[in-house]
N, CA and C of each residue as an Amber inpcrd file, in Angstrom:
protein
   702
 151.4350000  74.9610000 155.0080000 152.0350000  73.8190000 154.9770000
 153.3270000  73.6300000 154.0880000 154.3130000  73.0020000 154.7000000
 155.3990000  72.6540000 153.8310000 155.2940000  72.1270000 152.6310000
 155.6240000  72.4500000 151.6300000 155.6090000  71.7920000 150.2630000
 156.6620000  70.6690000 150.3050000 156.2050000  69.8910000 149.1060000
 157.3400000  68.6190000 149.1170000 158.5460000  69.1650000 148.5220000
 158.8870000  70.3550000 147.9260000 160.2170000  71.0360000 147.7150000
 160.7720000  71.5000000 149.0510000 160.0020000  71.8590000 149.9290000
 160.5110000  72.4330000 151.1940000 161.0760000  71.2970000 151.9650000
 160.4350000  70.1990000 152.0230000 160.7730000  69.1050000 152.6540000
 162.0800000  68.2980000 152.0850000 162.0140000  68.5190000 150.5000000
 163.3270000  67.9080000 149.9720000 164.4780000  68.8620000 150.3330000
 164.3220000  70.0660000 150.5260000 165.5090000  70.9660000 150.7240000
 165.8540000  70.6390000 152.1980000 164.9170000  70.4290000 153.1150000
 165.2380000  70.1590000 154.4270000 166.0740000  68.8550000 154.6190000
 165.5760000  67.9640000 154.0100000 166.3470000  66.4960000 153.9380000
 167.7460000  66.6650000 153.4310000 167.7560000  67.3770000 152.4740000
 169.0650000  67.5970000 151.7600000 170.1510000  68.3590000 152.6880000
 169.5290000  69.4320000 153.3380000 170.3450000  70.3200000 154.2190000
 170.7980000  69.1170000 155.5500000 169.9820000  68.1930000 155.8380000
 170.2610000  67.3260000 156.9360000 171.2040000  66.4250000 156.6080000
 171.1220000  65.9350000 155.3680000 172.2660000  65.0440000 154.7070000
 173.4690000  65.6390000 154.5760000 173.4990000  66.8420000 154.1730000
 174.9080000  67.8260000 154.1370000 175.4330000  67.7820000 155.4910000
 174.6900000  68.1350000 156.3960000 175.0950000  68.1440000 157.8480000
 175.7780000  66.9960000 158.1980000 175.0160000  65.9020000 157.9090000
 175.4400000  64.4070000 158.4480000 176.9060000  64.1500000 157.4880000
 176.9540000  64.3850000 156.4710000 178.1610000  64.1530000 155.6050000
 179.1580000  65.1020000 156.1300000 178.8580000  66.3670000 156.4970000
 179.9780000  67.0410000 156.9990000 180.5260000  66.8190000 158.3870000
 179.6470000  66.1820000 159.2090000 179.7830000  65.6550000 160.5010000
 180.8810000  64.4470000 160.2730000 180.4590000  63.7110000 159.4020000
 181.4270000  62.3470000 159.0660000 182.6480000  62.7210000 158.7210000
 182.6000000  63.7480000 157.7440000 184.0970000  64.1880000 157.2330000
 184.8820000  64.5890000 158.2070000 184.2410000  65.4900000 159.3570000
 184.9890000  65.9890000 160.3200000 185.5310000  64.9060000 161.3060000
 184.6180000  63.9510000 161.3430000 185.0320000  62.8960000 162.4490000
 186.2180000  62.1240000 161.8180000 186.2290000  61.7820000 160.4870000
 187.2400000  61.2130000 159.8040000 188.7510000  62.0880000 159.9280000
 188.4130000  63.4190000 159.8450000 189.5290000  64.3080000 159.8050000
 190.2090000  64.3060000 161.3280000 189.1420000  64.2290000 162.2340000
 189.6460000  64.2140000 163.5300000 190.4690000  62.9590000 163.8500000
 190.0410000  61.7640000 163.2650000 190.6580000  60.4750000 163.4140000
 192.0820000  60.3660000 162.8910000 192.3610000  61.0050000 161.5900000
 193.5160000  61.3790000 161.1620000 194.4710000  62.0900000 161.9540000
 193.7810000  63.2820000 162.4910000 194.6220000  63.9720000 163.5020000
 195.2310000  63.2080000 164.6600000 194.2610000  62.4950000 165.0750000
 194.6310000  61.6670000 166.1960000 195.6220000  60.6990000 166.0780000
 195.7290000  60.1370000 164.6420000 196.7430000  59.2100000 164.3430000
 197.9780000  59.9120000 164.2860000 197.9670000  61.1460000 163.5830000
 199.1520000  61.7780000 163.4320000 199.7610000  62.4040000 164.8500000
 198.9100000  62.5390000 165.6960000 199.3610000  63.1520000 167.0650000
 199.9360000  61.7440000 167.8180000 199.5560000  60.5500000 167.6590000
 200.1830000  59.3130000 168.0480000 201.4770000  59.1230000 167.5470000
 201.5980000  59.1650000 166.2200000 202.6590000  58.8400000 165.3860000
 203.6980000  59.9030000 165.8370000 203.3930000  61.1350000 166.0600000
 204.5030000  62.1650000 166.3880000 204.9710000  61.9010000 167.8650000
 203.9790000  61.6460000 168.6560000 204.3030000  61.3620000 170.2370000
 205.2900000  60.0090000 170.1430000 204.8390000  59.1400000 169.5220000
 205.9760000  57.9660000 169.2810000 207.3360000  58.2100000 168.7970000
 207.3480000  59.0950000 167.7570000 208.4970000  59.4150000 167.3400000
 209.5480000  60.3730000 168.3110000 208.7970000  61.2530000 168.9900000
 209.3220000  62.1180000 169.9930000 209.9250000  61.2470000 171.2210000
 209.0900000  60.3440000 171.7000000 209.5080000  59.3680000 172.7360000
 210.7020000  58.6310000 172.3730000 210.8190000  58.2450000 171.0080000
 211.8100000  57.2100000 170.7370000 213.1410000  58.0280000 170.5810000
 212.9730000  59.3130000 170.0980000 214.2300000  60.3790000 169.9410000
 214.6450000  60.7140000 171.4430000 213.6800000  61.0340000 172.2720000
 214.1680000  61.4450000 173.6490000 214.8400000  60.2010000 174.2750000
 214.3010000  59.1330000 174.3080000 214.9700000  57.8720000 174.9740000
 216.5350000  57.8290000 174.2830000 216.6590000  57.8040000 173.1250000
 218.0790000  57.7630000 172.5240000 218.9320000  58.9800000 172.9690000
 218.4690000  60.2080000 172.8770000 219.2890000  61.1250000 173.7110000
 219.5350000  61.0900000 175.1110000 218.4810000  60.5330000 175.7800000
 218.7200000  60.2920000 177.0480000 219.9030000  59.3920000 177.4700000
 219.9720000  58.1030000 176.6520000 220.8490000  57.2310000 176.6910000
 222.2510000  57.8080000 176.6090000 222.3370000  58.5910000 175.5510000
 223.6790000  59.5050000 175.1320000 224.2020000  60.3830000 176.2320000
 223.0860000  61.0150000 176.9970000 223.3900000  61.9040000 178.0320000
 224.0030000  61.0090000 179.1990000 223.4530000  60.0200000 179.6380000
 223.6270000  59.2010000 180.5230000 225.1470000  58.6340000 180.4650000
 225.4620000  58.2810000 178.9900000 226.9070000  57.7130000 178.8430000
 227.7440000  58.7720000 178.8830000 227.4090000  60.1280000 178.6220000
 228.2010000  61.1580000 178.7360000 228.8920000  61.4400000 180.2700000
 227.8340000  61.0560000 181.0360000 228.2040000  61.2620000 182.4480000
 229.2950000  60.4680000 182.9020000 229.5400000  59.4290000 182.3980000
 230.5040000  58.3960000 182.6800000 231.8140000  58.6750000 181.6110000
 231.6900000  59.5790000 180.9350000 232.7160000  59.8830000 179.9360000
 232.7360000  58.8880000 178.7570000 231.6830000  58.4240000 178.4610000
 231.4460000  57.5080000 177.2820000 231.0150000  58.1300000 176.1690000
 231.6130000  58.0600000 175.0610000 231.2170000  58.7090000 173.8320000
 231.0100000  57.7240000 172.6880000 230.0830000  57.8430000 171.7450000
 230.0090000  56.8860000 170.5770000 231.1480000  57.2540000 169.5040000
 231.3750000  56.4370000 168.6850000 232.4640000  56.7570000 167.7050000
 231.9080000  57.9380000 166.9430000 230.6050000  57.9520000 166.5670000
 230.0330000  59.0320000 165.8440000 228.5240000  59.2480000 166.3880000
 228.1390000  60.5100000 166.3230000 226.6250000  60.8370000 166.6330000
 225.9160000  61.3040000 165.4590000 224.9400000  60.6650000 165.0500000
 224.0390000  61.2010000 163.8680000 223.5810000  62.5880000 164.3500000
 223.3400000  63.4230000 163.3180000 222.8390000  64.7130000 163.5800000
 221.4210000  65.0850000 162.6500000 220.6880000  65.8250000 163.1460000
 219.3660000  66.1020000 162.4700000 219.7910000  66.9870000 161.3640000
 219.1900000  66.8890000 160.1950000 219.3420000  67.7150000 159.1460000
 218.6930000  69.1950000 159.3310000 219.1600000  70.0480000 158.7020000
 218.5950000  71.4790000 158.7970000 217.0460000  71.6920000 158.2460000
 216.9090000  70.7780000 157.3960000 215.4790000  70.8160000 156.8570000
 214.5030000  70.1010000 157.9820000 214.9990000  69.0880000 158.5420000
 214.4080000  68.3360000 159.7480000 214.2400000  69.1710000 160.8530000
 215.2770000  69.9730000 161.1830000 215.0690000  70.7040000 162.5360000
 214.2200000  71.8360000 162.1700000 213.9120000  72.3540000 161.0580000
 213.0990000  73.3890000 160.6790000 211.5990000  73.0230000 160.6290000
 211.3970000  71.5920000 160.2140000 210.0980000  71.1320000 160.0600000
 209.1460000  71.3550000 161.3280000 209.7120000  71.0800000 162.4680000
 209.0030000  70.8520000 163.7390000 208.2710000  72.2980000 164.0310000
 208.8800000  73.2900000 164.0880000 208.2580000  74.5510000 164.0960000
 207.0450000  74.8750000 163.2130000 207.4280000  74.5940000 162.1750000
 206.3070000  74.6660000 160.9430000 205.0790000  74.0140000 161.4020000
 205.2730000  72.6850000 161.7450000 203.9770000  71.7060000 161.9520000
 203.3670000  72.5970000 163.3170000 204.0120000  72.9870000 164.2880000
 203.6180000  73.4080000 165.5670000 202.7280000  74.6300000 165.0740000
 203.2110000  75.6690000 164.1710000 202.4940000  76.7790000 163.9060000
 201.2780000  76.3440000 162.9240000 201.2360000  75.1750000 162.2030000
 200.0900000  74.8350000 161.4640000 198.9670000  74.5040000 162.3020000
 199.2660000  73.6630000 163.2990000 198.4970000  73.1740000 164.4370000
 197.6120000  74.3460000 164.9870000 198.6580000  75.4020000 165.3820000
 198.0430000  76.4600000 165.9130000 196.9100000  77.2480000 165.1720000
 197.2970000  77.2760000 163.9460000 196.5200000  78.0390000 163.1220000
 195.3330000  77.3260000 162.4330000 195.4660000  76.1620000 162.1870000
 194.3830000  75.1250000 161.6050000 194.8940000  73.8260000 161.5460000
 194.1170000  73.0880000 162.6770000 194.6880000  71.6560000 163.0130000
 194.0420000  70.9790000 161.6840000 193.2870000  71.2510000 161.0820000
 192.6240000  70.5220000 160.0090000 193.4650000  70.2650000 158.7140000
 194.3860000  71.2740000 158.5000000 195.2820000  71.2670000 157.4990000
 196.3740000  70.2100000 157.6860000 196.6800000  70.1310000 159.0780000
 197.8070000  69.0970000 159.4870000 197.3070000  67.6600000 159.5420000
 195.9730000  67.5780000 159.7680000 195.2080000  66.3160000 159.5870000
 195.1870000  65.8680000 158.1350000 194.9250000  66.8010000 157.2550000
 194.9640000  66.4250000 155.7720000 196.3350000  66.3560000 155.0750000
 197.4490000  66.7340000 155.8710000 198.6520000  66.6100000 155.2890000
 199.1780000  65.2060000 155.1300000 199.0660000  64.7060000 153.9200000
 199.4500000  63.3700000 153.7350000 201.0480000  63.2190000 153.7260000
 201.7940000  64.2470000 153.5910000 203.2210000  64.3600000 153.3450000
 203.8040000  64.3400000 154.8080000 203.1800000  64.5640000 155.9360000
 203.5080000  64.7100000 157.1430000 204.4940000  63.4600000 157.5470000
 204.0100000  62.2420000 157.5180000 204.5480000  61.0960000 157.8210000
 205.9020000  61.0690000 157.0560000 205.9220000  60.9940000 155.9630000
 207.1810000  60.9860000 155.2090000 208.2740000  62.2030000 155.3070000
 207.6910000  63.3530000 155.6690000 208.6590000  64.5860000 155.6250000
 209.0200000  64.8530000 157.2040000 208.2990000  64.3650000 158.1620000
 208.7070000  64.5550000 159.4160000 208.6510000  63.4950000 160.3140000
 207.6330000  62.6440000 160.5180000 207.6070000  61.4080000 161.4130000
 208.5980000  60.3940000 160.9220000 208.7310000  59.9960000 159.7290000
 209.6720000  58.8570000 159.4270000 211.0720000  59.3570000 159.6530000
 211.4830000  60.6230000 159.2930000 212.8600000  60.8830000 159.2510000
 213.1690000  60.9450000 160.9140000 212.3570000  61.6400000 161.6150000
 212.6080000  61.4780000 163.2130000 212.8990000  60.2270000 163.7350000
 211.9360000  59.2330000 163.3230000 211.9180000  57.8640000 163.6500000
 213.4240000  57.2170000 163.3190000 213.8540000  57.6100000 162.1300000
 215.0470000  57.1050000 161.4970000 216.1550000  57.7020000 162.4670000
 216.2160000  58.8220000 162.5920000 217.3080000  59.5680000 163.2830000
 217.3660000  58.8390000 164.9410000 216.1660000  58.7780000 165.4370000
 216.0650000  58.2050000 166.6110000 216.7520000  56.6890000 166.6010000
 216.4970000  55.9190000 165.6050000 217.1900000  54.7660000 165.6320000
 218.5230000  54.8930000 165.4480000 219.2710000  55.6760000 164.6010000
 220.6080000  55.8110000 164.4910000 221.2930000  56.1980000 165.6970000
 220.6260000  57.1200000 166.4140000 221.2040000  57.7740000 167.7780000
 220.9330000  56.3980000 168.7750000 219.8190000  55.5540000 168.7240000
 219.9780000  54.5450000 169.6330000 221.1670000  53.4720000 169.3120000
 221.3010000  53.3160000 167.9940000 222.2520000  52.4180000 167.6710000
 223.6620000  52.7430000 167.9720000 223.9340000  54.0550000 167.8240000
 225.3410000  54.6780000 168.1570000 225.3800000  54.5110000 169.9870000
 224.2720000  54.7410000 170.6750000 224.4250000  54.7300000 172.0700000
 224.5840000  53.2360000 172.4680000 223.9860000  52.2970000 171.8690000
 223.7920000  50.9090000 172.1900000 225.4710000  50.3730000 172.0860000
 225.9390000  50.8430000 170.8440000 227.3860000  50.2420000 170.4930000
 228.4790000  50.8670000 171.6310000 228.2410000  51.8900000 171.9610000
 229.0320000  52.5150000 172.8600000 228.8740000  51.7730000 174.2540000
 227.5420000  51.7410000 174.6140000 227.1930000  50.9720000 175.9330000
 227.8090000  49.5240000 176.0230000 227.5960000  48.8150000 174.7990000
 228.2700000  47.3370000 174.7770000 229.7450000  47.2460000 174.9800000
 230.4660000  48.2650000 174.4230000 231.8590000  48.4740000 174.5140000
 232.1200000  48.6420000 175.8760000 231.5530000  49.4350000 176.4670000
 231.6940000  49.7530000 178.0510000 231.5480000  48.4920000 178.9850000
 230.3480000  47.7790000 178.5720000 230.0590000  46.5830000 179.4410000
 231.0650000  45.5320000 179.2700000 231.5980000  45.3700000 177.9590000
 232.6630000  44.2060000 177.7290000 234.2020000  44.7850000 178.1550000
 234.1380000  45.9930000 178.5540000 235.5980000  46.3290000 178.9360000
 236.0140000  45.8510000 180.3320000 237.2030000  45.2200000 180.4040000
 237.6150000  44.7160000 181.6160000 237.0970000  43.4260000 182.0780000
 236.4350000  42.7140000 181.1480000 235.8850000  41.4820000 181.7080000
 236.7210000  40.3800000 181.3300000 236.8060000  39.4740000 181.9910000
 237.8700000  38.2690000 181.9690000 237.2280000  37.6400000 181.0290000
 238.2780000  36.7040000 179.9430000 237.6630000  35.8290000 179.0330000
 237.2240000  34.4860000 179.6580000 235.9830000  34.4900000 179.9080000
 235.5540000  33.1500000 180.5140000 234.7690000  32.3310000 179.6970000
 235.2200000  30.9840000 179.3800000 234.5460000  29.9960000 178.5680000
 233.4760000  29.3310000 179.4520000 232.3980000  29.0470000 178.8140000
 231.3240000  27.9800000 179.6420000 231.9990000  26.8610000 179.9830000
 232.8320000  26.0970000 178.8990000 233.3670000  25.1170000 179.3390000
 234.2020000  24.9690000 180.5540000 234.9220000  26.0920000 180.8790000
 235.6500000  26.0960000 182.1380000 234.8630000  26.1230000 183.1760000
 233.7320000  26.8030000 183.1230000 232.8810000  26.8270000 184.2360000
 232.2820000  25.6100000 184.6510000 231.9650000  25.0000000 183.3500000
 231.5830000  23.6920000 183.7460000 232.3330000  22.6160000 184.2660000
 233.7190000  22.7430000 184.0510000 234.6490000  21.9440000 184.7030000
 234.9600000  22.3470000 186.0330000 234.9640000  23.4630000 186.3430000
 235.0570000  23.9570000 187.7580000 233.9990000  23.5300000 188.7260000
 232.8120000  23.6580000 187.9780000 231.6210000  23.2440000 188.7220000
 231.6510000  21.7610000 189.0660000 231.9370000  20.8600000 188.3290000
 232.1070000  19.4270000 188.4730000 233.3240000  19.2790000 189.3200000
 234.1630000  20.1380000 189.5810000 235.3230000  19.7000000 190.3740000
 235.1110000  20.4500000 191.9310000 233.9650000  20.7590000 192.1420000
 233.4760000  21.1180000 193.3830000 233.4830000  22.6980000 193.7730000
 233.0810000  23.3200000 192.6930000 233.1290000  24.8450000 192.7680000
 231.5700000  25.2140000 192.4000000 230.5620000  24.4010000 192.4330000
 229.5280000  24.7310000 192.1140000 228.7760000  26.0150000 192.6310000
 228.9480000  26.3370000 193.9730000 228.4880000  27.4900000 194.2730000
 229.1240000  28.8100000 193.9180000 230.4730000  28.5840000 193.7260000
 231.0350000  29.8080000 192.9910000 230.6120000  30.1230000 191.7490000
 230.4300000  28.9400000 191.1660000 230.2030000  28.8180000 189.5650000
 228.7310000  29.4010000 189.2950000 227.9980000  29.0130000 190.1900000
 226.4650000  29.4580000 190.0550000 226.3090000  30.8920000 190.3610000
 227.3320000  31.4020000 191.3320000 227.1870000  33.0080000 191.4390000
 227.9750000  33.7200000 190.4050000 228.9560000  33.0550000 189.8020000
 229.4360000  33.7390000 188.7290000 228.5010000  33.7130000 187.3940000
 227.7660000  32.6600000 187.2020000 226.9400000  32.5150000 185.9890000
 225.6850000  33.4980000 186.4210000 225.4100000  33.7940000 187.5510000
 224.2290000  34.6760000 187.6100000 224.6880000  36.0770000 187.4380000
 225.9220000  36.4410000 187.8700000 226.5500000  37.8520000 187.6850000
 226.7430000  37.9830000 186.0120000 227.1480000  36.8930000 185.3130000
 227.2880000  37.1960000 183.9110000 225.9020000  37.2150000 183.2220000
 224.9570000  36.5630000 183.6400000 223.6780000  36.7170000 183.1260000
 223.1050000  38.0710000 183.4130000 223.1930000  38.6960000 184.6160000
 222.8370000  40.0630000 184.7350000 223.4860000  40.9250000 183.9630000
 224.7070000  40.6760000 183.6640000 225.5750000  41.5580000 182.7620000
 224.8600000  41.5580000 181.3570000 224.7560000  40.3830000 180.8800000
 224.2420000  40.0730000 179.5860000 223.0700000  40.7150000 179.3720000
 222.1970000  40.6970000 180.4480000 220.6880000  41.3520000 180.3240000
 220.8820000  42.9040000 180.1500000 221.7080000  43.6930000 180.9500000
 221.9420000  44.8280000 180.8530000 222.6470000  45.2410000 179.4740000
 223.3370000  44.4730000 178.8530000 224.1280000  44.6310000 177.5340000
 223.1650000  44.9510000 176.4530000 221.9200000  44.2300000 176.6260000
 220.9550000  44.1030000 175.5130000 220.3490000  45.4430000 175.0680000
 220.3070000  46.4820000 175.8680000 219.5530000  47.6500000 175.7260000
 220.2430000  48.7390000 176.2430000 220.2080000  49.8260000 175.8750000
 220.7630000  51.1570000 176.2590000 220.3620000  51.5530000 177.8050000
 221.3510000  51.9330000 178.5340000 220.8700000  52.3340000 179.8260000
 219.8090000  53.3540000 179.8740000 218.9060000  53.3460000 180.7840000
 217.9920000  54.2080000 181.1720000 217.9680000  55.1680000 182.3450000
 218.9140000  54.8360000 183.2610000 219.1870000  55.4460000 184.3310000
 220.6090000  55.3770000 185.0480000 220.8680000  56.1300000 185.8680000
 222.3010000  55.9100000 186.4800000 222.4340000  54.5790000 187.3940000
 221.2010000  54.2330000 187.7040000 221.0180000  52.6880000 188.3880000
 221.6680000  51.6390000 187.5700000 221.4790000  51.7030000 186.1710000
 222.1200000  50.6850000 185.2530000 223.4410000  50.6460000 185.4610000
 224.1310000  51.9040000 185.4670000 225.6980000  51.8170000 185.5870000
 226.0210000  51.3380000 186.9130000 225.4020000  51.6210000 188.0100000
 225.6880000  51.0110000 189.3530000 225.4370000  49.7170000 189.3560000
 224.4560000  49.0730000 188.7930000 224.3690000  47.6500000 188.7770000
 225.3190000  47.0490000 188.0670000 225.7540000  47.6320000 186.8310000
 226.7790000  46.9760000 186.1560000 228.0300000  46.8870000 186.7890000
 228.6300000  48.1260000 187.5650000 229.5740000  48.0900000 188.2360000
 229.5900000  46.8450000 189.2420000 228.6350000  46.8260000 190.0520000
 228.3890000  45.7920000 191.1410000 228.5550000  44.3100000 190.3670000
 227.8980000  44.1950000 189.5870000 227.9530000  42.7150000 188.8270000
 229.3310000  42.4590000 188.1140000 230.1100000  43.3600000 187.5200000
 231.3020000  43.2290000 187.1270000 232.4250000  42.9970000 188.3090000
 232.1470000  43.5570000 189.5400000 233.0280000  43.6350000 190.6720000
 232.7250000  42.0850000 191.1570000 231.5620000  41.6210000 191.0380000
 231.4440000  40.2830000 191.5240000 231.8310000  39.1300000 190.7670000
 231.8770000  39.3900000 189.3340000 232.5450000  38.5680000 188.5010000
 234.0350000  38.4250000 188.6150000 234.6900000  39.5650000 188.8570000
 236.1920000  39.8550000 189.0020000 236.7170000  38.9120000 190.4330000
 235.6600000  39.2260000 191.3160000 235.9040000  38.6130000 192.4960000
 236.0060000  37.0400000 192.5120000 234.8050000  36.6970000 192.0830000
 234.5930000  35.0980000 192.0540000 235.6680000  34.3530000 191.0590000
 235.6230000  35.1160000 189.7170000 236.7160000  34.7040000 188.8000000
 238.1390000  34.5400000 189.5000000 238.4500000  35.6970000 190.2360000
 239.9120000  35.6720000 190.8210000 240.1300000  34.2410000 191.6780000
 238.7550000  33.9480000 192.4210000 239.0000000  32.7660000 193.2680000
 239.1220000  31.6230000 192.5810000 238.4990000  31.4610000 191.5050000
 238.3730000  30.2860000 190.6830000 239.6110000  29.9890000 189.6080000
 240.0530000  31.1880000 189.4550000 241.1360000  31.2700000 188.3820000
 242.5810000  30.8340000 188.9600000 242.5930000  30.9760000 190.6040000
 243.6360000  30.3670000 191.0370000 243.7390000  29.2070000 191.6350000
 242.7580000  28.3620000 191.2460000 242.7260000  26.9260000 191.7900000
 243.8170000  26.0020000 191.0570000 244.7370000  25.5650000 191.8510000
 245.8440000  24.7930000 191.3540000 245.4600000  23.5960000 190.6230000
 246.0440000  22.9790000 189.7320000 245.6940000  21.9130000 189.0630000
 245.3430000  20.7500000 189.6790000 246.6160000  20.5030000 190.7960000
 246.0380000  19.2180000 191.5310000 244.8950000  19.0800000 192.4590000
 244.5670000  20.5030000 192.8160000 243.5620000  20.6860000 193.5990000
 242.0550000  20.5070000 192.6760000 242.0270000  20.9150000 191.4420000
 241.1420000  20.6980000 190.6930000 240.8920000  19.3600000 190.2920000
 241.9490000  18.7470000 190.0320000 241.9760000  17.0480000 189.8170000
 241.2030000  16.5390000 190.7930000 241.5030000  16.9200000 192.1640000
 241.3240000  16.0070000 193.2190000 239.6240000  16.3070000 193.5520000
 239.2060000  17.6620000 193.2920000 237.9500000  17.6980000 193.3850000
 236.9190000  17.2580000 192.4790000 237.6210000  17.0780000 191.1760000
 236.7840000  16.5340000 190.1090000 236.5890000  14.9920000 190.4700000
 237.5160000  14.3540000 190.9610000 237.3500000  12.8810000 191.3990000
 236.5220000  12.7560000 192.5530000 236.5140000  13.8220000 193.5960000
 235.8340000  13.7370000 194.7660000 234.3520000  13.9160000 194.3230000
 234.0500000  14.7530000 193.3140000 232.6230000  14.8740000 192.8020000
 232.0190000  13.8050000 192.1740000 232.8580000  12.9210000 191.7540000
 232.5300000  11.5740000 190.9810000 232.5720000  10.3740000 192.1510000
 232.9940000  10.7150000 193.3490000 233.1320000   9.8400000 194.5860000
 234.0950000   8.6560000 194.2040000 235.0800000   9.3030000 193.5870000
 236.3340000   8.4470000 193.0520000 237.6840000   8.5970000 193.6530000
 237.7730000   9.8790000 194.5530000 238.9260000  10.2030000 195.2460000
 239.1390000   9.2180000 196.4890000 240.5510000   8.9130000 196.7030000
 240.7650000   8.3240000 197.8370000 241.5150000   9.1460000 198.9030000
 241.7860000   8.5910000 200.0920000 242.2060000   9.4780000 201.1280000
 243.6820000   9.8740000 200.7250000 244.3600000   8.7560000 200.1480000
 245.8140000   9.0570000 199.6050000 245.8320000  10.2070000 198.6360000
 244.5940000  10.3780000 197.9270000 244.6590000  11.6290000 197.0140000
 244.7790000  12.7940000 197.6300000 244.2930000  12.8690000 199.0640000
 244.1990000  14.2880000 199.7680000 245.6950000  14.3010000 200.3570000
 246.3980000  15.1700000 199.3970000 247.7650000  15.4210000 199.8190000
 248.0030000  16.5520000 200.6750000 248.9660000  16.7960000 201.6930000
 248.9800000  17.8560000 202.4880000 248.7370000  19.2160000 201.9390000
 249.2060000  19.2830000 200.7660000 249.0880000  20.6500000 200.0100000
 247.7310000  20.8550000 199.6570000 246.8250000  19.8960000 199.0010000
 245.6350000  19.8120000 198.8840000 244.7840000  20.3590000 199.9810000
 245.2310000  19.4660000 200.9050000 244.2710000  19.6120000 202.3380000
 244.5940000  21.1340000 202.7240000 245.4310000  21.6210000 202.8370000
 245.9910000  23.0800000 203.2650000 245.0140000  23.9530000 202.4830000
 245.3400000  23.8260000 201.0760000 244.4560000  24.7360000 200.2860000
 242.9720000  24.7360000 200.4000000 242.3230000  23.5720000 200.7570000
 240.9960000  23.4670000 200.8820000 240.7510000  24.0940000 202.4220000
 241.5180000  23.8620000 203.3250000 241.3280000  24.3260000 204.6770000
 241.4990000  25.9010000 204.7330000 242.2890000  26.5140000 203.8860000
 242.4880000  27.8420000 203.8630000 241.0930000  28.5130000 203.5400000
 240.4510000  27.8740000 202.5610000 239.2830000  28.5550000 202.0480000
 237.8440000  27.7640000 202.6210000 238.0930000  27.3280000 203.7500000
 236.7290000  26.8420000 204.3890000 236.0970000  25.6380000 203.6950000
 236.8160000  24.8850000 202.7330000 236.1260000  23.9570000 202.0010000
 236.4670000  22.6060000 202.5730000 237.3680000  22.3610000 203.5600000
 237.7470000  21.0130000 203.6900000 236.5720000  20.3600000 204.6340000
 235.6740000  21.0640000 205.2040000 234.7600000  20.6170000 205.9510000
 233.4900000  19.9820000 205.0430000 233.5970000  20.3260000 203.8080000
 232.6340000  19.8330000 202.8620000 232.9920000  18.3250000 202.2170000
 234.2490000  17.8920000 202.5480000 234.5960000  16.4490000 202.2140000
 233.9390000  15.4720000 203.3220000 233.3770000  14.3710000 202.4510000
 233.0630000  13.2630000 203.3260000 233.6850000  12.0300000 202.9900000
 234.0280000  11.2780000 204.0330000 234.6910000   9.8410000 203.9550000
 233.5310000   8.6510000 203.6950000 233.8900000   7.9490000 202.9680000
 232.9230000   6.6980000 202.6170000 233.4620000   5.5070000 202.1840000
 233.0040000   4.5170000 202.4420000 233.7180000   3.1560000 202.1860000
 233.2620000   2.6410000 200.9850000 234.2720000   2.3020000 200.0070000
 234.0390000   1.8110000 198.5150000 233.1280000   0.5690000 198.5390000
């Protein structure tokens, strides 16, 4: 029969195995955390580099592009080798975050900032200076449909401007929206002052037939807007 001492040893061995299993579990959790951190840093870096490559296809280059230090470039192969040799050493390496993960994330942030600044400059290039007050005035002067189209295109451009491009489709959409702005603004920018004044009065139902001069009538007729006028009794 097993003695009390034998039972005590068995219980101790069992306790040691449980402790070891718990330690292994915690180590595995640390490794999984490191893996998620490394993957996140890698994805951020690749997204920033992709934006820079896309910009380059259009001949757009940032003023300056940050580069990884020699120490940082040499760290990744070392970590790969450590993982292959003993993943537990990587899991227990408390310096991995400060020595590799944080520097990679910081580099990705700098690259993204450089790409975004270059993209913003590209988005802004060639756009006409349009003030919201002018659009409001033109809308009240009878150009609501054109102004709504203009504002929709400007909102689309502003949305694209807020983040780096992720595909060539972003450039194509930007080109289309900028062309739309140029077209509509070209139409609105050519509105003669007497026409704008008349349409503004008409929008308030204050225009008289006498206000519809031959020049204003011809201008509206050429643009298919004459049929939008309605005659009423005061």
